[in-house]
mmCIF file of C-alpha atoms in Angstrom:
data_model
loop_
_atom_site.group_PDB
_atom_site.id
_atom_site.type_symbol
_atom_site.label_atom_id
_atom_site.label_comp_id
_atom_site.label_asym_id
_atom_site.label_seq_id
_atom_site.Cartn_x
_atom_site.Cartn_y
_atom_site.Cartn_z
ATOM 1 C CA UNK U 156 -47.892 185.398 237.435
ATOM 2 C CA UNK U 157 -51.066 187.052 239.138
ATOM 3 C CA UNK U 158 -48.995 188.312 242.216
ATOM 4 C CA UNK U 159 -46.124 189.442 239.785
ATOM 5 C CA UNK U 160 -48.610 191.185 237.731
ATOM 6 C CA UNK U 161 -50.335 192.868 240.515
ATOM 7 C CA UNK U 162 -46.860 194.304 241.602
ATOM 8 C CA UNK U 163 -46.181 195.508 238.085
ATOM 9 C CA UNK U 164 -49.591 197.297 237.902
ATOM 10 C CA UNK U 165 -49.488 198.858 241.466
ATOM 11 C CA UNK U 166 -45.886 199.230 242.055
ATOM 12 C CA UNK U 167 -46.468 197.930 245.488
ATOM 13 C CA UNK U 168 -45.628 194.701 247.648
ATOM 14 C CA UNK U 169 -42.713 192.205 247.930
ATOM 15 C CA UNK U 170 -40.059 192.766 245.241
ATOM 16 C CA UNK U 171 -42.131 195.265 243.460
ATOM 17 C CA UNK U 172 -38.888 197.413 242.737
ATOM 18 C CA UNK U 173 -37.240 194.427 241.397
ATOM 19 C CA UNK U 174 -39.908 193.248 239.260
ATOM 20 C CA UNK U 175 -40.521 196.802 237.831
ATOM 21 C CA UNK U 176 -36.954 196.740 236.846
ATOM 22 C CA UNK U 177 -36.930 193.204 235.154
ATOM 23 C CA UNK U 178 -40.261 194.283 233.508
ATOM 24 C CA UNK U 179 -38.560 197.435 232.141
ATOM 25 C CA UNK U 180 -35.607 195.457 230.790
ATOM 26 C CA UNK U 181 -37.940 192.655 229.326
ATOM 27 C CA UNK U 182 -39.655 195.431 227.276
ATOM 28 C CA UNK U 183 -36.278 196.583 225.860
ATOM 29 C CA UNK U 184 -35.381 193.017 225.003
ATOM 30 C CA UNK U 185 -38.818 192.707 223.205
ATOM 31 C CA UNK U 186 -38.592 195.970 221.316
ATOM 32 C CA UNK U 187 -35.003 194.701 220.082
ATOM 33 C CA UNK U 188 -36.389 191.666 219.094
ATOM 34 C CA UNK U 189 -38.936 193.097 216.923
ATOM 35 C CA UNK U 190 -36.605 195.587 215.394
ATOM 36 C CA UNK U 191 -34.303 192.623 214.487
ATOM 37 C CA UNK U 192 -37.440 191.054 212.519
ATOM 38 C CA UNK U 193 -39.071 188.670 215.103
ATOM 39 C CA UNK U 194 -42.653 187.945 214.446
ATOM 40 C CA UNK U 195 -45.596 188.966 216.857
ATOM 41 C CA UNK U 196 -47.931 185.855 216.686
ATOM 42 C CA UNK U 197 -50.101 185.885 219.803
ATOM 43 C CA UNK U 198 -52.760 183.198 219.721
ATOM 44 C CA UNK U 199 -55.655 182.921 222.175
ATOM 45 C CA UNK U 200 -55.284 180.073 224.267
ATOM 46 C CA UNK U 201 -58.726 178.231 225.393
ATOM 47 C CA UNK U 202 -59.029 176.921 228.824
ATOM 48 C CA UNK U 203 -61.962 175.495 230.670
ATOM 49 C CA UNK U 204 -63.167 175.551 234.336
ATOM 50 C CA UNK U 205 -63.991 171.925 235.071
ATOM 51 C CA UNK U 206 -65.902 170.170 238.080
ATOM 52 C CA UNK U 207 -64.346 167.336 239.899
ATOM 53 C CA UNK U 208 -65.603 164.844 237.117
ATOM 54 C CA UNK U 209 -63.906 166.707 234.552
ATOM 55 C CA UNK U 210 -67.274 167.911 233.270
ATOM 56 C CA UNK U 211 -66.459 171.695 231.451
ATOM 57 C CA UNK U 212 -68.519 174.330 233.199
ATOM 58 C CA UNK U 213 -67.337 177.351 231.332
ATOM 59 C CA UNK U 214 -64.848 178.491 228.826
ATOM 60 C CA UNK U 215 -62.307 181.252 229.224
ATOM 61 C CA UNK U 216 -59.374 182.539 227.294
ATOM 62 C CA UNK U 217 -55.814 182.719 228.642
ATOM 63 C CA UNK U 218 -54.390 186.405 228.134
ATOM 64 C CA UNK U 219 -50.748 187.021 228.173
ATOM 65 C CA UNK U 220 -50.170 189.866 230.292
ATOM 66 C CA UNK U 221 -46.857 191.915 231.246
ATOM 67 C CA UNK U 222 -45.793 189.156 233.704
ATOM 68 C CA UNK U 223 -45.931 186.354 231.304
ATOM 69 C CA UNK U 224 -44.274 188.451 228.722
ATOM 70 C CA UNK U 225 -41.514 189.386 231.102
ATOM 71 C CA UNK U 226 -40.708 185.648 231.794
ATOM 72 C CA UNK U 227 -40.762 184.885 228.185
ATOM 73 C CA UNK U 228 -38.224 187.286 227.268
ATOM 74 C CA UNK U 229 -35.873 185.960 229.926
ATOM 75 C CA UNK U 230 -36.437 182.504 228.872
ATOM 76 C CA UNK U 231 -35.791 183.431 225.323
ATOM 77 C CA UNK U 232 -32.476 185.213 226.351
ATOM 78 C CA UNK U 233 -31.599 182.202 228.409
ATOM 79 C CA UNK U 234 -31.997 179.838 225.356
ATOM 80 C CA UNK U 235 -30.352 182.106 222.940
ATOM 81 C CA UNK U 236 -27.422 182.723 225.414
ATOM 82 C CA UNK U 237 -26.843 178.885 225.685
ATOM 83 C CA UNK U 238 -27.116 178.055 222.184
ATOM 84 C CA UNK U 239 -24.705 180.921 221.041
ATOM 85 C CA UNK U 240 -22.111 179.897 223.690
ATOM 86 C CA UNK U 241 -21.965 176.567 222.109
ATOM 87 C CA UNK U 242 -22.760 176.990 218.607
ATOM 88 C CA UNK U 243 -20.832 180.393 217.648
ATOM 89 C CA UNK U 244 -16.955 179.557 217.079
ATOM 90 C CA UNK U 245 -14.673 181.218 219.269
ATOM 91 C CA UNK U 246 -11.965 181.419 216.629
ATOM 92 C CA UNK U 247 -11.989 181.567 212.904
ATOM 93 C CA UNK U 248 -12.246 178.380 211.129
ATOM 94 C CA UNK U 249 -13.220 176.487 214.503
ATOM 95 C CA UNK U 250 -16.087 173.881 213.957
ATOM 96 C CA UNK U 251 -18.689 174.066 216.785
ATOM 97 C CA UNK U 252 -19.528 171.097 218.782
ATOM 98 C CA UNK U 253 -22.480 168.911 217.954
ATOM 99 C CA UNK U 254 -25.654 170.515 219.632
ATOM 100 C CA UNK U 255 -29.416 170.447 219.917
ATOM 101 C CA UNK U 256 -30.994 173.531 218.301
ATOM 102 C CA UNK U 257 -34.422 174.778 217.961
ATOM 103 C CA UNK U 258 -34.655 175.844 214.304
ATOM 104 C CA UNK U 259 -37.280 177.820 212.427
ATOM 105 C CA UNK U 260 -36.708 178.052 208.576
ATOM 106 C CA UNK U 261 -37.879 180.805 206.472
ATOM 107 C CA UNK U 262 -41.453 180.772 205.398
ATOM 108 C CA UNK U 263 -42.328 178.660 202.195
ATOM 109 C CA UNK U 264 -42.395 181.094 199.118
ATOM 110 C CA UNK U 265 -45.655 179.510 197.603
ATOM 111 C CA UNK U 266 -47.567 179.644 200.844
ATOM 112 C CA UNK U 267 -46.518 183.254 201.358
ATOM 113 C CA UNK U 268 -47.409 184.035 197.642
ATOM 114 C CA UNK U 269 -50.932 182.349 198.316
ATOM 115 C CA UNK U 270 -51.405 184.443 201.403
ATOM 116 C CA UNK U 271 -50.413 187.665 199.751
ATOM 117 C CA UNK U 272 -53.007 186.729 196.833
ATOM 118 C CA UNK U 273 -55.740 186.064 199.320
ATOM 119 C CA UNK U 274 -55.598 189.147 201.576
ATOM 120 C CA UNK U 275 -55.418 191.465 198.332
ATOM 121 C CA UNK U 276 -59.121 190.819 198.387
ATOM 122 C CA UNK U 277 -59.368 192.288 201.991
ATOM 123 C CA UNK U 278 -57.186 195.560 200.805
ATOM 124 C CA UNK U 279 -54.145 194.136 202.752
ATOM 125 C CA UNK U 280 -50.497 193.566 201.423
ATOM 126 C CA UNK U 281 -47.515 191.608 202.518
ATOM 127 C CA UNK U 282 -43.975 191.319 200.973
ATOM 128 C CA UNK U 283 -43.177 188.045 199.854
ATOM 129 C CA UNK U 284 -39.632 188.664 198.672
ATOM 130 C CA UNK U 285 -36.670 190.580 200.072
ATOM 131 C CA UNK U 286 -34.429 190.274 203.062
ATOM 132 C CA UNK U 287 -35.753 188.165 206.169
ATOM 133 C CA UNK U 288 -36.215 191.262 208.196
ATOM 134 C CA UNK U 289 -38.276 192.958 205.668
ATOM 135 C CA UNK U 290 -40.482 190.159 204.936
ATOM 136 C CA UNK U 291 -41.050 189.727 208.853
ATOM 137 C CA UNK U 292 -41.731 193.349 209.289
ATOM 138 C CA UNK U 293 -44.304 193.181 206.641
ATOM 139 C CA UNK U 294 -46.085 190.319 208.398
ATOM 140 C CA UNK U 295 -45.876 192.072 211.670
ATOM 141 C CA UNK U 296 -47.677 195.146 209.882
ATOM 142 C CA UNK U 297 -50.427 192.997 208.613
ATOM 143 C CA UNK U 298 -50.879 191.242 211.973
ATOM 144 C CA UNK U 299 -51.277 195.000 213.481
ATOM 145 C CA UNK U 300 -53.556 196.139 210.600
ATOM 146 C CA UNK U 301 -56.060 193.184 211.075
ATOM 147 C CA UNK U 302 -56.235 193.430 214.819
ATOM 148 C CA UNK U 303 -59.991 194.125 215.883
ATOM 149 C CA UNK U 304 -61.119 193.715 212.262
ATOM 150 C CA UNK U 305 -63.745 190.961 211.196
ATOM 151 C CA UNK U 306 -61.074 189.254 209.206
ATOM 152 C CA UNK U 307 -58.358 189.072 211.920
ATOM 153 C CA UNK U 308 -58.925 185.360 212.954
ATOM 154 C CA UNK U 309 -58.999 184.098 209.301
ATOM 155 C CA UNK U 310 -55.925 186.209 208.273
ATOM 156 C CA UNK U 311 -53.917 185.367 211.399
ATOM 157 C CA UNK U 312 -54.621 181.556 210.764
ATOM 158 C CA UNK U 313 -53.600 181.776 207.209
ATOM 159 C CA UNK U 314 -50.439 183.849 208.146
ATOM 160 C CA UNK U 315 -49.329 181.034 210.836
ATOM 161 C CA UNK U 316 -49.995 178.387 208.176
ATOM 162 C CA UNK U 317 -47.615 180.105 205.910
ATOM 163 C CA UNK U 318 -44.815 179.746 208.269
ATOM 164 C CA UNK U 319 -42.380 176.844 208.371
ATOM 165 C CA UNK U 320 -42.854 174.512 211.642
ATOM 166 C CA UNK U 321 -39.979 175.126 214.290
ATOM 167 C CA UNK U 322 -38.269 171.614 214.923
ATOM 168 C CA UNK U 323 -35.161 170.163 216.755
ATOM 169 C CA UNK U 324 -32.038 169.886 214.844
ATOM 170 C CA UNK U 325 -28.136 169.459 215.071
ATOM 171 C CA UNK U 326 -28.023 171.481 211.926
ATOM 172 C CA UNK U 327 -28.516 175.174 212.825
ATOM 173 C CA UNK U 328 -30.108 177.267 210.273
ATOM 174 C CA UNK U 329 -31.283 179.993 212.968
ATOM 175 C CA UNK U 330 -34.791 180.883 214.285
ATOM 176 C CA UNK U 331 -36.658 182.824 211.664
ATOM 177 C CA UNK U 332 -39.620 183.643 213.860
ATOM 178 C CA UNK U 333 -37.649 184.849 216.831
ATOM 179 C CA UNK U 334 -35.074 186.523 214.551
ATOM 180 C CA UNK U 335 -32.003 184.772 216.408
ATOM 181 C CA UNK U 336 -29.015 183.150 214.793
ATOM 182 C CA UNK U 337 -28.537 180.673 217.547
ATOM 183 C CA UNK U 338 -31.559 179.244 219.500
ATOM 184 C CA UNK U 339 -32.375 176.200 221.663
ATOM 185 C CA UNK U 340 -34.625 175.042 224.402
ATOM 186 C CA UNK U 341 -32.979 174.897 227.802
ATOM 187 C CA UNK U 342 -35.461 176.246 230.092
ATOM 188 C CA UNK U 343 -37.883 173.545 230.809
ATOM 189 C CA UNK U 344 -35.946 170.224 231.391
ATOM 190 C CA UNK U 345 -38.761 169.100 233.719
ATOM 191 C CA UNK U 346 -41.418 169.003 231.051
ATOM 192 C CA UNK U 347 -39.262 168.700 227.585
ATOM 193 C CA UNK U 348 -36.735 165.941 226.918
ATOM 194 C CA UNK U 349 -34.839 168.299 224.286
ATOM 195 C CA UNK U 350 -34.028 170.504 227.191
ATOM 196 C CA UNK U 351 -32.581 167.672 229.124
ATOM 197 C CA UNK U 352 -30.415 166.738 226.146
ATOM 198 C CA UNK U 353 -29.245 170.345 226.070
ATOM 199 C CA UNK U 354 -28.248 170.405 229.802
ATOM 200 C CA UNK U 355 -26.378 167.226 229.265
ATOM 201 C CA UNK U 356 -24.493 168.465 226.339
ATOM 202 C CA UNK U 357 -23.756 171.701 228.133
ATOM 203 C CA UNK U 358 -22.555 170.054 231.055
ATOM 204 C CA UNK U 359 -20.282 167.820 229.041
ATOM 205 C CA UNK U 360 -18.814 170.525 226.955
ATOM 206 C CA UNK U 361 -18.151 172.754 230.074
ATOM 207 C CA UNK U 362 -16.428 170.067 231.645
ATOM 208 C CA UNK U 363 -14.220 169.794 228.389
ATOM 209 C CA UNK U 364 -15.775 166.753 226.852
ATOM 210 C CA UNK U 365 -15.422 165.764 223.090
ATOM 211 C CA UNK U 366 -18.221 166.528 220.654
ATOM 212 C CA UNK U 367 -20.785 163.785 220.471
ATOM 213 C CA UNK U 368 -21.788 161.939 217.250
ATOM 214 C CA UNK U 369 -23.992 164.263 215.022
ATOM 215 C CA UNK U 370 -25.746 161.605 213.190
ATOM 216 C CA UNK U 371 -26.901 159.866 216.395
ATOM 217 C CA UNK U 372 -28.082 163.097 218.112
ATOM 218 C CA UNK U 373 -29.867 163.997 214.924
ATOM 219 C CA UNK U 374 -32.052 160.999 215.255
ATOM 220 C CA UNK U 375 -32.891 162.224 218.934
ATOM 221 C CA UNK U 376 -33.796 165.600 217.522
ATOM 222 C CA UNK U 377 -36.150 163.852 214.837
ATOM 223 C CA UNK U 378 -37.840 161.816 217.452
ATOM 224 C CA UNK U 379 -38.158 164.745 219.739
ATOM 225 C CA UNK U 380 -39.939 166.719 216.804
ATOM 226 C CA UNK U 381 -42.153 163.871 216.135
ATOM 227 C CA UNK U 382 -43.185 163.599 219.733
ATOM 228 C CA UNK U 383 -43.805 167.338 219.945
ATOM 229 C CA UNK U 384 -46.151 167.182 217.095
ATOM 230 C CA UNK U 385 -47.842 164.054 218.627
ATOM 231 C CA UNK U 386 -48.372 166.129 221.811
ATOM 232 C CA UNK U 387 -49.722 169.189 220.060
ATOM 233 C CA UNK U 388 -51.924 166.980 218.146
ATOM 234 C CA UNK U 389 -53.225 165.270 221.561
ATOM 235 C CA UNK U 390 -53.705 168.737 222.951
ATOM 236 C CA UNK U 391 -55.776 170.024 219.916
ATOM 237 C CA UNK U 392 -57.894 167.054 220.199
ATOM 238 C CA UNK U 393 -58.265 167.181 224.143
ATOM 239 C CA UNK U 394 -59.568 170.816 223.579
ATOM 240 C CA UNK U 395 -62.064 169.874 220.934
ATOM 241 C CA UNK U 396 -63.249 167.050 222.979
ATOM 242 C CA UNK U 397 -64.117 169.450 226.103
ATOM 243 C CA UNK U 398 -65.708 172.056 223.548
ATOM 244 C CA UNK U 399 -67.889 169.166 222.328
ATOM 245 C CA UNK U 400 -68.979 168.146 225.845
ATOM 246 C CA UNK U 401 -69.536 171.880 226.604
ATOM 247 C CA UNK U 402 -71.789 172.315 223.657
ATOM 248 C CA UNK U 403 -73.656 169.168 224.022
ATOM 249 C CA UNK U 404 -75.850 170.860 226.640
ATOM 250 C CA UNK U 405 -76.465 173.995 224.736
ATOM 251 C CA UNK U 406 -78.158 172.347 221.461
ATOM 252 C CA UNK U 407 -80.624 174.731 220.183
ATOM 253 C CA UNK U 408 -79.129 177.949 221.453
ATOM 254 C CA UNK U 409 -78.223 180.662 218.862
ATOM 255 C CA UNK U 410 -74.556 182.132 218.703
ATOM 256 C CA UNK U 411 -72.754 184.533 216.537
ATOM 257 C CA UNK U 412 -69.696 182.816 214.695
ATOM 258 C CA UNK U 413 -67.160 183.231 211.862
ATOM 259 C CA UNK U 414 -66.720 180.942 209.097
ATOM 260 C CA UNK U 415 -63.370 179.213 209.750
ATOM 261 C CA UNK U 416 -63.153 176.838 206.889
ATOM 262 C CA UNK U 417 -64.997 175.896 203.658
ATOM 263 C CA UNK U 418 -64.829 172.193 202.041
ATOM 264 C CA UNK U 419 -66.881 170.644 199.387
ATOM 265 C CA UNK U 420 -69.149 169.000 202.084
ATOM 266 C CA UNK U 421 -69.779 172.056 204.134
ATOM 267 C CA UNK U 422 -68.562 174.984 205.946
ATOM 268 C CA UNK U 423 -66.725 175.115 209.463
ATOM 269 C CA UNK U 424 -67.996 177.695 211.943
ATOM 270 C CA UNK U 425 -66.141 178.932 215.005
ATOM 271 C CA UNK U 426 -68.493 180.564 217.611
ATOM 272 C CA UNK U 427 -67.176 183.985 218.793
ATOM 273 C CA UNK U 428 -68.062 183.607 222.480
ATOM 274 C CA UNK U 429 -66.162 180.341 223.311
ATOM 275 C CA UNK U 430 -64.102 179.401 220.099
ATOM 276 C CA UNK U 431 -65.866 176.166 219.682
ATOM 277 C CA UNK U 432 -65.908 175.101 216.119
ATOM 278 C CA UNK U 433 -68.527 172.837 214.308
ATOM 279 C CA UNK U 434 -69.435 171.722 210.707
ATOM 280 C CA UNK U 435 -72.552 172.804 208.840
ATOM 281 C CA UNK U 436 -73.029 170.269 205.985
ATOM 282 C CA UNK U 437 -74.120 171.418 202.569
ATOM 283 C CA UNK U 438 -77.460 169.806 203.019
ATOM 284 C CA UNK U 439 -78.158 171.875 206.067
ATOM 285 C CA UNK U 440 -77.388 175.327 204.300
ATOM 286 C CA UNK U 441 -80.984 175.526 202.857
ATOM 287 C CA UNK U 442 -82.503 175.326 199.425
ATOM 288 C CA UNK U 443 -79.742 176.863 197.191
ATOM 289 C CA UNK U 444 -76.975 175.816 194.684
ATOM 290 C CA UNK U 445 -73.632 176.221 196.081
ATOM 291 C CA UNK U 446 -70.269 175.708 194.299
ATOM 292 C CA UNK U 447 -66.925 174.840 196.047
#
């Protein structure tokens, strides 16, 4: 990625011409996607520099540059192309063969209404009804508006929580967040089992094979979605673990932070400098009276 980024920025080096052309095309694909109602969530990824014993030495944030976005757009295109090839009927009245889709439902109306009610206090608005493309355009507008503002982290987090979770299913309802009618996971068979299932089904159908049993494959999809959630939880826990290790040697130091959550037992604070989060109990908040 670093080498490709260098070619894109300087226009010099091996394959610079090809990479610049690919980057140009990726930007067109991206623009088209957002015009159709894709949502632009870009979350900061926390990473650690660790020594040979796994001790975290420093925290840094992974930034998506043009080279990352270029690969992302062509992966999305490959995934969409495969799903469309199998899922979209070639003739009228034709039933598509059973396939594994990556689906993302429309936002929960109640959660969206809660988000709209909450951000009103900050002077922001978001559409909660209307066509899908109108609602997603309104969410994008909100994300643009809060960028660089104090409430950015809070509002982005709440906006993400108002979204449905993407899952695997044989029942295709499209992908709301990407604004695609047909989408699957095809590009990472080395690290994701659903991609392997897609490769096997694609090969079978290209060889003229019969449609597989939808009920059986739906159980595989459900299992894959469950395992994905488990893996995401493990990843989050591992990051928190390293953050605790990192902060354990910095007790007594003072940092700027943002309140990231409030409960009846205390407040959660995320530090600006390294995104480490901790709880401050009500009993440590000083001599005052607090109402949750």
